[in-house]
Structure formats: C-alpha cells, structure tokens
Coordinates of C-alpha atoms in Angstrom, one line a residue:
Chain A
M1222 CA 83.9 43.7 146.9
A1223 CA 84.5 43.5 143.1
D1224 CA 88.0 43.7 141.6
A1225 CA 88.2 47.5 141.5
P1226 CA 90.5 48.2 138.5
G1227 CA 88.7 45.5 136.4
D1228 CA 85.3 46.9 137.3
L1229 CA 86.4 50.5 136.4
A1230 CA 87.9 49.3 133.2
R1231 CA 84.6 47.6 132.2
L1232 CA 82.6 50.7 133.2
M1233 CA 85.0 53.0 131.2
A1234 CA 84.8 50.8 128.2
A1235 CA 81.0 51.0 128.2
R1236 CA 80.9 54.7 128.9
F1237 CA 83.2 55.6 126.0
A1238 CA 82.1 52.9 123.6
G1239 CA 85.5 51.2 123.7
A1240 CA 87.3 54.4 122.6
V1241 CA 89.0 54.9 126.0
E1242 CA 92.1 53.1 127.0
A1243 CA 91.4 52.2 130.6
P1244 CA 94.5 52.6 132.7
A1245 CA 96.3 49.4 133.5
E1246 CA 96.0 50.3 137.2
A1247 CA 93.1 52.5 138.1
G1248 CA 94.7 53.9 141.2
P1249 CA 92.9 54.8 144.4
P1250 CA 89.2 54.7 143.3
A1251 CA 87.5 51.7 144.9
A1252 CA 84.7 49.6 143.4
E1253 CA 82.3 51.8 145.2
G1254 CA 82.0 55.5 145.6
L1255 CA 81.5 58.5 143.4
V1256 CA 84.0 57.6 140.6
H1257 CA 82.4 54.3 140.2
D1258 CA 78.9 55.8 140.4
L1259 CA 79.6 58.5 137.8
L1260 CA 81.0 56.0 135.3
G1261 CA 77.9 53.8 135.6
R1262 CA 75.3 56.5 136.1
S1263 CA 72.2 57.0 133.9
S1264 CA 69.2 59.3 134.1
V1265 CA 66.0 57.8 135.5
R1266 CA 62.6 58.7 134.2
R1267 CA 60.4 56.0 135.7
F1268 CA 59.8 55.9 139.5
R1269 CA 58.1 53.9 142.2
A1270 CA 55.2 55.7 143.8
D1271 CA 56.9 55.8 147.2
P1272 CA 57.6 59.3 148.5
V1273 CA 61.1 60.5 149.3
P1274 CA 61.2 60.9 153.1
E1275 CA 61.3 64.5 154.3
P1276 CA 64.4 64.0 156.4
L1277 CA 66.2 62.8 153.3
M1278 CA 65.1 65.7 151.2
A1279 CA 66.3 68.1 153.9
T1280 CA 69.7 66.3 154.0
L1281 CA 70.0 66.4 150.2
F1282 CA 69.2 70.1 150.1
A1283 CA 71.8 70.7 152.7
A1284 CA 74.4 68.7 150.8
A1285 CA 73.6 70.4 147.5
F1286 CA 73.9 73.9 148.9
S1287 CA 77.2 73.0 150.4
A1288 CA 78.5 73.2 146.8
P1289 CA 81.3 75.5 145.9
S1290 CA 80.1 78.9 144.8
K1291 CA 81.6 81.7 142.6
S1292 CA 83.1 84.2 145.0
D1293 CA 80.9 82.7 147.7
L1294 CA 78.0 84.7 146.4
Q1295 CA 75.7 81.7 146.6
Q1296 CA 73.5 82.7 143.6
A1297 CA 71.4 79.6 143.4
S1298 CA 67.9 78.8 144.6
V1299 CA 65.5 76.0 144.1
V1300 CA 61.7 75.8 144.2
R1301 CA 60.3 72.4 145.3
L1302 CA 56.8 71.7 144.0
A1303 CA 54.9 70.3 146.9
D1304 CA 51.3 71.2 146.0
P1305 CA 50.0 68.6 143.6
A1306 CA 48.0 71.0 141.6
R1307 CA 51.0 73.3 141.1
R1308 CA 53.3 70.4 140.3
R1309 CA 50.8 69.2 137.7
A1310 CA 50.7 72.7 136.2
V1311 CA 54.5 72.7 135.9
A1312 CA 54.4 69.2 134.4
D1313 CA 51.9 70.5 131.9
L1314 CA 54.6 72.9 130.7
V1315 CA 56.8 70.1 129.5
P1316 CA 54.6 68.0 127.1
Q1317 CA 57.6 66.3 125.6
S1318 CA 58.5 64.9 129.0
P1319 CA 55.2 63.3 130.1
W1320 CA 57.0 61.1 132.6
V1321 CA 57.7 64.2 134.7
A1322 CA 54.1 64.0 136.0
G1323 CA 54.9 60.6 137.6
A1324 CA 57.9 61.7 139.6
P1325 CA 57.4 61.9 143.4
E1326 CA 59.5 65.1 143.5
L1327 CA 59.9 67.9 141.1
L1328 CA 62.4 70.7 141.7
I1329 CA 63.2 73.8 139.7
F1330 CA 66.7 75.0 140.0
L1331 CA 67.1 78.8 139.6
A1332 CA 69.9 81.1 138.6
D1333 CA 69.4 83.7 141.3
G1334 CA 70.8 87.1 140.4
R1335 CA 68.4 88.9 142.7
R1336 CA 69.7 88.0 146.2
F1337 CA 73.1 89.5 146.1
P1338 CA 72.2 92.9 144.7
R1339 CA 69.6 93.0 147.5
V1340 CA 72.4 92.2 150.0
A1341 CA 74.4 95.0 148.5
A1342 CA 71.5 97.4 148.8
L1343 CA 70.9 96.3 152.4
S1344 CA 74.5 97.0 153.1
G1345 CA 74.3 100.4 151.4
R1346 CA 76.9 99.5 148.8
P1347 CA 76.7 99.7 145.0
F1348 CA 76.6 96.5 143.0
A1349 CA 79.1 97.4 140.4
N1350 CA 79.0 94.3 138.3
D1351 CA 75.8 94.5 136.4
H1352 CA 76.8 92.9 133.1
L1353 CA 77.0 89.4 131.5
D1354 CA 79.2 88.2 134.3
A1355 CA 76.3 88.5 136.8
F1356 CA 74.0 86.3 134.7
F1357 CA 76.9 83.9 134.0
N1358 CA 77.9 83.5 137.6
A1359 CA 74.3 82.9 138.8
T1360 CA 73.8 80.3 136.0
V1361 CA 77.0 78.5 136.9
D1362 CA 76.1 78.5 140.6
A1363 CA 72.7 77.0 139.9
A1364 CA 74.3 74.3 137.6
I1365 CA 76.8 73.4 140.3
V1366 CA 74.1 73.1 143.0
M1367 CA 71.8 71.0 140.7
T1368 CA 74.7 68.7 139.9
C1369 CA 75.5 68.2 143.6
F1370 CA 71.9 67.6 144.4
L1371 CA 71.6 65.0 141.7
L1372 CA 74.8 63.2 142.5
A1373 CA 74.0 63.2 146.3
A1374 CA 70.5 61.8 145.5
E1375 CA 72.0 59.1 143.3
S1376 CA 74.5 58.2 146.0
V1377 CA 71.6 57.1 148.3
G1378 CA 69.8 55.2 145.6
L1379 CA 67.4 57.8 144.2
G1380 CA 67.3 58.5 140.5
G1381 CA 66.4 61.5 138.5
C1382 CA 66.7 63.5 135.3
P1383 CA 67.3 67.2 134.6
V1384 CA 64.5 68.7 132.5
S1385 CA 65.7 71.8 130.6
E1386 CA 62.5 71.7 128.6
V1387 CA 61.1 73.9 131.4
R1388 CA 62.9 76.8 129.7
D1389 CA 60.7 76.3 126.6
Q1390 CA 58.0 78.0 128.7
A1391 CA 60.2 80.2 130.8
S1392 CA 57.7 83.1 131.2
A1393 CA 54.8 80.8 132.1
L1394 CA 57.0 78.9 134.6
A1395 CA 58.2 82.2 136.1
D1396 CA 54.6 83.3 136.5
L1397 CA 53.6 80.0 138.1
L1398 CA 56.5 80.1 140.6
D1399 CA 56.3 83.9 141.3
L1400 CA 59.9 84.3 140.1
P1401 CA 60.9 87.9 140.6
D1402 CA 63.3 89.9 138.4
R1403 CA 66.7 88.3 138.0
V1404 CA 65.6 84.9 139.0
V1405 CA 65.4 82.5 136.0
P1406 CA 65.0 78.8 135.7
L1407 CA 68.0 76.7 134.8
A1408 CA 66.3 73.3 134.7
G1409 CA 63.8 71.1 136.4
L1410 CA 64.8 67.9 138.2
A1411 CA 62.4 65.1 138.5
L1412 CA 63.3 62.7 141.3
G1413 CA 62.3 59.5 143.0
W1414 CA 63.1 55.9 143.7
P1415 CA 63.8 54.2 140.3
A1416 CA 61.1 51.8 139.2
E1417 CA 62.3 48.3 139.0
E1418 CA 61.7 48.2 135.3
A1419 CA 63.4 51.6 134.7
E1420 CA 65.8 51.4 131.9
R1421 CA 69.4 52.0 133.1
R1422 CA 71.3 52.2 129.9
V1423 CA 74.8 53.7 130.2
K1424 CA 74.9 56.3 127.4
A1425 CA 78.2 56.3 125.6
R1426 CA 80.1 59.6 125.7
L1427 CA 82.4 61.2 123.0
P1428 CA 85.9 59.9 123.3
L1429 CA 88.1 61.8 125.7
S1430 CA 90.5 62.5 122.8
L1431 CA 87.9 65.1 121.7
T1432 CA 87.0 66.6 125.1
V1433 CA 90.3 66.5 127.1
H1434 CA 93.1 68.6 125.6
T1435 CA 96.7 68.9 126.6
D1436 CA 98.2 72.4 126.8
R1437 CA 96.2 73.7 123.8
Y1438 CA 92.8 73.2 122.3
D1439 CA 92.9 70.9 119.3
D1440 CA 89.9 69.2 117.8
G1441 CA 91.6 68.2 114.6
G1442 CA 90.5 64.6 115.2
L1443 CA 86.8 65.4 115.2
A1444 CA 85.6 63.8 111.9
A1445 CA 87.5 60.6 112.4
A1446 CA 86.4 60.1 116.0
L1447 CA 82.9 61.0 115.2
A1448 CA 82.6 58.3 112.6
R1449 CA 83.6 55.7 115.1
Y1450 CA 81.3 57.2 117.8
D1451 CA 78.3 57.3 115.5
A1452 CA 78.9 53.7 114.5
A1453 CA 79.1 52.6 118.1
T1454 CA 76.0 54.6 119.3
A1455 CA 74.0 53.4 116.3
A1456 CA 75.0 49.8 117.0
A1457 CA 74.2 50.1 120.7
D1458 CA 70.7 51.3 120.2
P1459 CA 69.4 50.5 116.7
R1460 CA 66.4 52.6 116.0
P1461 CA 63.6 51.6 113.6
A1462 CA 61.9 54.4 111.6
A1463 CA 59.3 54.8 114.4
R1464 CA 62.0 55.9 116.8
Q1465 CA 63.8 58.2 114.5
R1466 CA 63.3 62.0 114.8
A1467 CA 61.7 64.2 112.1
V1468 CA 61.5 61.5 109.5
E1469 CA 59.1 63.7 107.5
R1470 CA 61.9 66.1 107.0
F1471 CA 65.1 64.0 107.0
G1472 CA 63.8 60.6 105.9
V1473 CA 64.8 57.2 107.5
A1474 CA 68.4 56.6 108.2
D1475 CA 69.9 53.1 108.0
R1476 CA 72.4 53.9 110.6
Y1477 CA 71.0 56.2 113.3
G1478 CA 73.8 57.2 115.7
W1479 CA 74.5 60.2 117.8
S1480 CA 75.1 62.8 115.1
E1481 CA 72.1 61.7 113.1
D1482 CA 69.8 62.1 116.1
R1483 CA 71.3 65.2 117.7
T1484 CA 71.6 67.2 114.5
R1485 CA 68.0 66.4 113.6
Q1486 CA 66.9 67.8 116.9
Y1487 CA 68.9 71.0 116.6
A1488 CA 67.9 71.6 113.0
T1489 CA 64.7 73.0 114.4
P1490 CA 64.8 76.2 116.4
A1491 CA 64.0 76.0 120.1
R1492 CA 63.9 78.6 122.9
A1493 CA 64.7 81.4 120.5
D1494 CA 63.0 83.7 122.9
F1495 CA 65.1 82.7 125.9
G1496 CA 67.4 85.8 125.6
Q1497 CA 64.4 88.0 125.4
F1498 CA 63.0 86.4 128.6
V1499 CA 66.3 86.8 130.4
R1500 CA 66.5 90.4 129.5
A1501 CA 62.9 91.1 130.4
K1502 CA 63.7 89.6 133.8
G1503 CA 66.2 92.4 134.3
F1504 CA 69.5 90.8 133.4
Y1505 CA 72.0 92.8 131.3
L1506 CA 73.9 90.6 128.9
D1507 CA 76.3 93.2 127.7
Chain B
M800 CA 81.8 53.8 161.7
A801 CA 80.6 57.0 163.3
D802 CA 77.0 57.4 164.4
A803 CA 75.6 58.5 161.0
P804 CA 72.6 60.7 161.9
G805 CA 74.6 62.4 164.7
D806 CA 77.5 63.0 162.4
L807 CA 75.4 64.5 159.7
A808 CA 73.6 66.7 162.2
R809 CA 77.0 68.0 163.4
L810 CA 78.1 68.6 159.8
M811 CA 74.8 70.3 158.9
A812 CA 75.0 72.6 162.0
A813 CA 78.5 73.6 161.0
R814 CA 77.6 74.2 157.4
F815 CA 74.6 76.3 158.0
A816 CA 75.9 78.1 161.1
G817 CA 73.3 76.5 163.3
A818 CA 70.5 77.9 161.2
V819 CA 69.4 74.5 159.9
E820 CA 67.2 72.1 161.8
A821 CA 68.9 68.8 161.2
P822 CA 66.4 66.1 160.7
A823 CA 65.8 63.9 163.8
E824 CA 66.6 60.9 161.6
A825 CA 68.8 61.6 158.7
G826 CA 67.6 58.6 156.6
P827 CA 69.7 56.5 154.3
P828 CA 72.9 58.5 154.0
A829 CA 75.7 56.7 155.8
A830 CA 78.6 58.3 157.7
E831 CA 80.6 58.0 154.5
G832 CA 79.9 58.8 150.9
L833 CA 79.0 61.8 148.9
V834 CA 76.3 63.4 151.2
H835 CA 78.8 63.3 154.0
D836 CA 81.6 64.6 151.9
L837 CA 79.6 67.5 150.5
L838 CA 78.5 68.6 153.9
G839 CA 82.1 68.7 155.1
R840 CA 83.9 69.8 152.0
S841 CA 86.1 72.8 151.6
S842 CA 88.3 74.1 148.9
V843 CA 92.0 73.4 149.1
R844 CA 94.7 75.9 148.0
R845 CA 97.8 74.3 149.4
F846 CA 99.2 71.1 148.0
R847 CA 101.9 68.5 148.6
A848 CA 104.4 68.4 145.8
D849 CA 103.5 64.8 144.8
P850 CA 102.1 64.4 141.4
V851 CA 98.6 63.0 140.7
P852 CA 99.2 59.6 139.0
E853 CA 98.4 59.5 135.3
P854 CA 96.0 56.6 135.7
L855 CA 94.0 58.5 138.3
M856 CA 93.8 61.6 136.1
A857 CA 92.5 59.4 133.2
T858 CA 89.9 57.9 135.5
L859 CA 88.8 61.2 136.9
F860 CA 88.4 62.7 133.3
A861 CA 86.4 59.6 132.4
A862 CA 84.2 60.0 135.5
A863 CA 83.7 63.8 134.9
F864 CA 82.7 63.4 131.3
S865 CA 80.2 60.8 132.3
A866 CA 78.2 63.7 133.6
P867 CA 74.7 64.4 132.4
S868 CA 74.6 66.8 129.5
K869 CA 71.9 69.1 128.0
S870 CA 70.2 67.2 125.2
D871 CA 73.3 64.9 125.2
L872 CA 75.2 67.6 123.1
Q873 CA 78.3 67.2 125.4
Q874 CA 79.4 70.9 125.0
A875 CA 82.2 70.8 127.5
S876 CA 85.9 70.5 127.0
V877 CA 89.0 70.9 129.3
V878 CA 92.6 71.9 128.7
R879 CA 95.1 70.3 131.1
L880 CA 98.2 72.3 131.5
A881 CA 101.1 69.8 131.3
D882 CA 103.9 71.9 130.0
P883 CA 105.4 73.7 133.0
A884 CA 106.1 76.9 131.1
R885 CA 102.6 77.1 129.8
R886 CA 101.2 76.3 133.2
R887 CA 103.3 79.1 134.6
A888 CA 102.0 81.5 132.0
V889 CA 98.4 80.7 132.9
A890 CA 99.2 81.1 136.6
D891 CA 100.7 84.5 135.8
L892 CA 97.2 85.5 134.5
V893 CA 95.7 85.1 138.0
P894 CA 97.9 87.3 140.3
Q895 CA 95.2 87.4 143.0
S896 CA 95.6 83.6 143.3
P897 CA 99.3 83.1 143.7
W898 CA 98.8 79.6 145.2
V899 CA 97.7 78.4 141.8
A900 CA 101.4 78.2 140.7
G901 CA 102.0 75.6 143.5
A902 CA 99.3 73.2 142.3
P903 CA 100.5 69.9 140.7
E904 CA 97.6 70.1 138.2
L905 CA 95.9 73.0 136.6
L906 CA 92.9 72.4 134.4
I907 CA 90.8 75.0 132.4
F908 CA 87.2 74.0 131.9
L909 CA 85.6 75.3 128.7
A910 CA 82.1 76.0 127.5
D911 CA 82.4 74.5 124.0
G912 CA 79.9 75.9 121.6
R913 CA 82.1 74.9 118.7
R914 CA 81.9 71.2 118.5
F915 CA 78.2 70.7 117.9
P916 CA 77.8 73.2 115.1
R917 CA 80.8 71.4 113.5
V918 CA 79.0 68.1 113.9
A919 CA 75.9 69.7 112.3
A920 CA 78.0 70.9 109.4
L921 CA 79.7 67.5 109.0
S922 CA 76.2 66.0 108.9
G923 CA 75.0 68.6 106.3
R924 CA 72.4 69.9 108.6
P925 CA 71.7 73.5 109.7
F926 CA 72.3 74.4 113.3
A927 CA 69.1 76.4 114.0
N928 CA 69.7 77.4 117.6
D929 CA 72.3 80.1 117.3
H930 CA 71.1 82.4 120.1
L931 CA 71.6 82.8 123.9
D932 CA 70.5 79.2 124.5
A933 CA 73.6 77.9 122.7
F934 CA 76.0 79.8 125.0
F935 CA 73.8 79.0 128.1
N936 CA 73.8 75.3 127.4
A937 CA 77.6 75.1 126.8
T938 CA 78.2 77.0 129.9
V939 CA 76.0 74.8 132.0
D940 CA 77.5 71.6 130.5
A941 CA 81.0 72.9 131.4
A942 CA 79.9 73.7 135.0
I943 CA 78.4 70.2 135.4
V944 CA 81.5 68.5 134.1
M945 CA 83.8 70.7 136.4
T946 CA 81.6 69.9 139.4
C947 CA 81.7 66.2 138.7
F948 CA 85.5 66.3 138.2
L949 CA 86.0 68.2 141.5
L950 CA 83.7 65.9 143.5
A951 CA 85.2 62.8 142.0
A952 CA 88.7 64.1 142.8
E953 CA 87.7 64.9 146.4
S954 CA 86.2 61.4 146.7
V955 CA 89.6 59.9 146.3
G956 CA 91.3 62.3 148.7
L957 CA 92.5 65.0 146.3
G958 CA 91.6 68.7 146.9
G959 CA 91.2 71.7 144.7
C960 CA 89.7 75.0 144.1
P961 CA 87.9 76.5 141.1
V962 CA 89.5 79.7 139.8
S963 CA 87.1 81.9 138.0
E964 CA 89.7 84.7 138.1
V965 CA 91.0 83.2 134.8
R966 CA 88.1 85.0 133.1
D967 CA 89.6 88.3 134.2
Q968 CA 92.1 87.7 131.4
A969 CA 89.8 85.8 129.1
S970 CA 91.4 87.0 125.8
A971 CA 95.0 86.4 127.0
L972 CA 94.0 82.9 128.2
A973 CA 92.2 82.1 124.9
D974 CA 95.4 83.1 123.0
L975 CA 97.5 81.0 125.3
L976 CA 95.3 77.9 124.9
D977 CA 94.6 78.4 121.2
L978 CA 90.9 78.6 121.9
P979 CA 89.0 78.9 118.7
D980 CA 85.7 80.7 118.2
R981 CA 82.8 79.6 120.5
V982 CA 85.1 78.1 123.1
V983 CA 85.3 80.2 126.2
P984 CA 86.8 79.5 129.6
L985 CA 84.4 78.8 132.5
A986 CA 87.0 78.5 135.3
G987 CA 90.3 77.0 136.1
L988 CA 90.7 74.1 138.6
A989 CA 93.9 73.8 140.6
L990 CA 94.3 70.3 142.0
G991 CA 96.5 68.1 144.1
W992 CA 96.9 66.2 147.3
P993 CA 96.1 68.6 150.2
A994 CA 99.1 69.8 152.2
E995 CA 99.0 68.6 155.7
E996 CA 98.8 72.1 157.0
A997 CA 96.1 73.1 154.5
E998 CA 93.3 74.9 156.2
R999 CA 90.1 73.0 155.9
R1000 CA 87.5 75.4 157.2
V1001 CA 83.9 74.5 156.5
K1002 CA 82.4 77.7 155.1
A1003 CA 79.0 78.4 156.5
R1004 CA 76.3 78.7 153.8
L1005 CA 73.2 80.9 153.8
P1006 CA 70.3 79.2 155.6
L1007 CA 68.2 76.9 153.5
S1008 CA 65.1 79.1 154.3
L1009 CA 66.6 81.6 151.8
T1010 CA 67.6 79.1 149.1
V1011 CA 65.0 76.4 149.2
H1012 CA 61.5 77.5 148.4
T1013 CA 58.3 75.6 148.4
D1014 CA 55.8 76.0 145.5
R1015 CA 56.7 79.7 145.0
Y1016 CA 59.8 81.9 145.3
D1017 CA 59.7 83.9 148.5
D1018 CA 62.7 85.8 149.8
G1019 CA 60.8 87.9 152.3
G1020 CA 62.9 86.6 155.2
L1021 CA 66.2 87.9 153.6
A1022 CA 67.0 90.8 156.0
A1023 CA 66.3 88.9 159.2
A1024 CA 68.2 85.8 158.1
L1025 CA 71.1 87.9 156.8
A1026 CA 71.6 89.6 160.1
R1027 CA 72.0 86.2 161.8
Y1028 CA 74.2 84.8 159.1
D1029 CA 76.5 87.9 159.1
A1030 CA 76.8 87.6 162.9
A1031 CA 77.7 83.9 162.6
T1032 CA 80.2 84.3 159.8
A1033 CA 81.8 87.3 161.6
A1034 CA 82.2 85.3 164.8
A1035 CA 83.5 82.2 163.0
D1036 CA 86.4 84.1 161.3
P1037 CA 87.1 87.5 163.1
R1038 CA 89.1 89.7 160.7
P1039 CA 91.4 92.4 161.9
A1040 CA 91.8 95.4 159.7
A1041 CA 94.7 93.8 157.8
R1042 CA 92.4 91.1 156.6
Q1043 CA 89.6 93.4 155.6
R1044 CA 89.0 94.3 152.0
A1045 CA 89.3 97.8 150.5
V1046 CA 89.7 99.5 153.9
E1047 CA 90.9 102.7 152.1
R1048 CA 87.4 102.9 150.6
F1049 CA 85.1 101.4 153.3
G1050 CA 87.0 101.8 156.5
V1051 CA 87.5 99.2 159.2
A1052 CA 84.4 97.2 160.3
D1053 CA 84.0 96.0 163.8
R1054 CA 82.0 93.1 162.7
Y1055 CA 83.2 91.7 159.4
G1056 CA 80.8 89.0 158.2
W1057 CA 79.7 87.7 154.9
S1058 CA 77.8 90.7 153.6
E1059 CA 80.5 93.1 154.7
D1060 CA 83.2 91.2 152.8
R1061 CA 81.2 90.2 149.7
T1062 CA 79.6 93.6 149.1
R1063 CA 83.1 95.3 149.4
Q1064 CA 84.4 93.0 146.6
Y1065 CA 81.5 93.5 144.3
A1066 CA 81.4 97.3 144.8
T1067 CA 84.4 97.3 142.4
P1068 CA 83.8 96.4 138.7
A1069 CA 85.3 93.2 137.4
R1070 CA 85.2 91.4 134.1
A1071 CA 83.1 94.2 132.6
D1072 CA 84.6 93.1 129.2
F1073 CA 83.5 89.5 129.5
G1074 CA 80.4 90.0 127.3
Q1075 CA 82.5 91.7 124.7
F1076 CA 84.9 88.7 124.8
V1077 CA 82.1 86.2 124.5
R1078 CA 80.6 88.0 121.5
A1079 CA 84.0 88.5 119.9
K1080 CA 84.4 84.7 120.2
G1081 CA 81.3 84.3 118.0
F1082 CA 78.5 83.7 120.4
Y1083 CA 75.2 85.4 119.9
L1084 CA 73.6 86.5 123.1
D1085 CA 70.3 87.5 121.6

C-alpha cells in the first residue's frame, strides 16, 4: 500500500497544476478508494473490443439508480444501445466524436419529466409544479445518475466519457430513441475496458481558490489565477498549430492554454436550438 | 471479507424492493468499494457534534472538483458556510429541514454561469452561446460536482443529505451569499459524521425495468410496476395518519406508499418563482 498522504498530495498537485496546497495530513482517505480515484481520474475514449459482461452492466445500473434523487421523484432514465445498427445511427449523430463508434457500450442518459406526472395522473392527483423547476429537477436527477454510473464503472476498472454532443442533434436522437414528450437527452456515455494505449492524462482543474468560496461568493482573484492556470495548462500540453482550434479565425497562439482553447470553442454558437427542442418536448421553462 | 456476489444480491434486493433479478454472478465488484457503497447508501440527517477536519474538507473539495465537466468549462462553484451566524441564517431559510442547523458543515453548490463569460471577456472573445444551453451546462456541472463531493465524503465515513429546499428562498439565499448574476444555487449539502442513532434506511428505488431501456424508450409497464412498488414501499414503512402528508386535503390512506406520498407533495405548487429568479439573475432560457 502506498504512503497515503504522500500519494494524495502528488495527485492533488497534478490535478490542480500545483496551485493547491495539499494538506500536511490528508486525514482518513486511504491510498485506494473513491477520493484517490477521483483525484486521478480521466476520461477514456479508446477501448478494448471485449464486451462488458451482462451481470456487471446490471450491477452498475442498480448502483447508479441507487443515487440520491430530488424529493425521491427519480426523474432519470437511460437508454442502452444494444442493437448494433441503432448504436451506429446514434454514433453517426456525433461526428466530432468518431471514437464513440468504437465503444462496446453506449448509453444515453435522459432527464425524465414524463414519469412523475403520469404517476400523478394514475393517482388522480394534479401535478401542480409544471414550470422551470420540473425541467431543472429532472435534469439534475439525470446528471446525478450518470455521475454515479460513471464512477461506479470506473471503480471496477472500466473507462468512459460523457458525450454531450448528442444534444447537437437532440430532435434526431429523440426520434431514434422514441423519446416521448418531457424526456430529453442529457448526455451519452461511451463505455468499455480502456485500451492499453489509451491516454490517461490527468486534466488540471482551476484552482480551488476560484471554485470553493467561504461564506460569500468572491471571484475577485479570477484574472490572476487564470494567468497561472493558462500558463500551467499550456506547458502541460503544448499544442502546435495543427492542434489549435479555429486557426483560420483566431490565428496561431504561441501559448495555447485553457482560456485560449475554451474561448475559441465557445466563440462559435452551438445548440442554439436546444431551448426550442426542450419546449417542443412539452417542458415549460417559465 | 463478505461473500461478494451474495452481499451484492442482498443489497440489490433491498434497494429495488425485490423487483430486481440480481445477476447470478455479480462480476468484478468486490464486497467493498463504490458499487457496494451506492447500493447500500442512504442520506444522513443526524450528526455527531465532532467537526470535519480541515485537511479532510480540503481533500474532499479537491476530489469533487476533479469531476468531469461539460467541455471542460468547469461551471460549478460552492460556498462553504463557516461563520456560525451566516450558517444559522441559511438554515433559517429551510424551515422544513430543521436538522440542517445541527450539521457540522453546510455547503451550497452553485451553477456558475458567470465565470466562463468573464474568461471570454478577459480573452477578448465573444461568448456566443448565451441561451438555454449555458444554464443547462452550469446546472449539470454543479450536479456532477455535488454528487462527487457527497460520494467522496461517504467513502470516508461521513454522511450527508442534499437540501434542494434552499431554492425555495433562492433570492434571499443569493443575497446572503452575495451571489452575482448568473450564479444560482443548485442545492445545499449538510454534512458530518453520522450520529450513532441516525436512521440508515435503504430507500427502495423504482424497478430498473422502468428506468433502464434498451434501444428505445418504453414505459408501457408503468402502471403494473407501480402497483408492486407502492405495495412494497407501503409495507416497508407503514405510516399512521400522523406521518401522512396533507391529510386535511387528501384524507388518511390505508396503504401509504411512494405514489401516495409523492403525489400529495407535488399537488401543491412549490418554487413557481424559480424561473423568474433564474432570469432575473441574467440567464436566458431561450
């Protein structure tokens, strides 16, 4: 067993690009377990061909749907793509993520605002909360279940990556999966046993000084922290022009860190029709 | 070490009220670890007075913010209530959850749609995605981080319970925490070491036949599955009239299961002003 505090300190330094002061004593977390796994986790996009055994899939679904749920309404669902032709059709909807086609399992997690109003109708009761909160709660439930599924899968050695790109084609996906009103996709999850050559780079996160606030929200340190973070992320993964985004619009950057990359991506509109889709599916966002 | 498949089968039977066929062989998950913990988890609302050590809190924040994030935009934040007066003021906003005041730690997880547009502005780039997707992604990021925090905390023996009731008073909470535009509360999380007498009842979940779909969404089995689930949940926790909800409106039920309880709660409007709050905070939901 590794030296637990030392190991956690190393993981924390990598995760926060040295911007975190690892506690002198890390406390109870051991050198194994979820804390350790989270600090060292990374998404996996290359898989071995081996299938995920059925009993394991059943166990992971059971674990994931054990997740906490808003008011116990349990407003999450998932569609598992088993039919190869249908899985291929879904993969075709995410052309920017060609690796999805090579995943042994593909799941679509759903915000399910349909089930509970049906339960109310079956009980002869009004559903008196038909406003933004209904959409919000179903979305959050689905996010919690997806997170539990992913972490449970990772805890047994599987790897995966959420694919929110499926929402770029929300209507086409809804048609393909027969999604009824008030059931909308949150994200896909491609899953399998990591290929040996799969890149497992720990992605550095923003310093906790920006994300963890005490007593009141205060992001006064953003610009200074960002300069350090951008320098660290640029140094950790230097990108030649060929790996820079939208060079035709923004040119080639000497130092290509997190801000440079992320702001290039979000300078182009995406999913502008998502609200329209959600409304067309019967959710009120008032 | 317990017999792993046997133990998982027992946990799964309890979690799904006997409606799950536990796999004959459970596969890799051991008798310990996250799969096991999720199947047996329950929320905790009664705590020992002992504080959570600072190094452990720092480690848990680091683990939680290692979570996957939509497009790596990292749109989650958290406010930790350290000042007792301020923590008390937040607890006063959730009168239906009086136990919150007794938790050694109280965190408010935030959908943070402010940081990234600021990053874009600092980079001199437009933020071209100012529509429902921006609110959706920040919400999902916050839900993922909260889930990772809770599971990481539970993995070291802490207990807690998300408190979405904080959104009943979203404006007052935002004032108290100095939340700027585009930063809205997702939920609180009350945390601590479980009191010895804390009730740890495994809450039965809807059968996976309703939540896990293959190739296409199909909830045709809802009514039949619900009848069994309601019978099982009513039998597991029989509720005398004094523990039934809104008896003045709906009377006393002989058999008080999940549908009976949940539909009584949601027959009364709640948080109807949440959309207005979110819009007033500067999010576009178009």
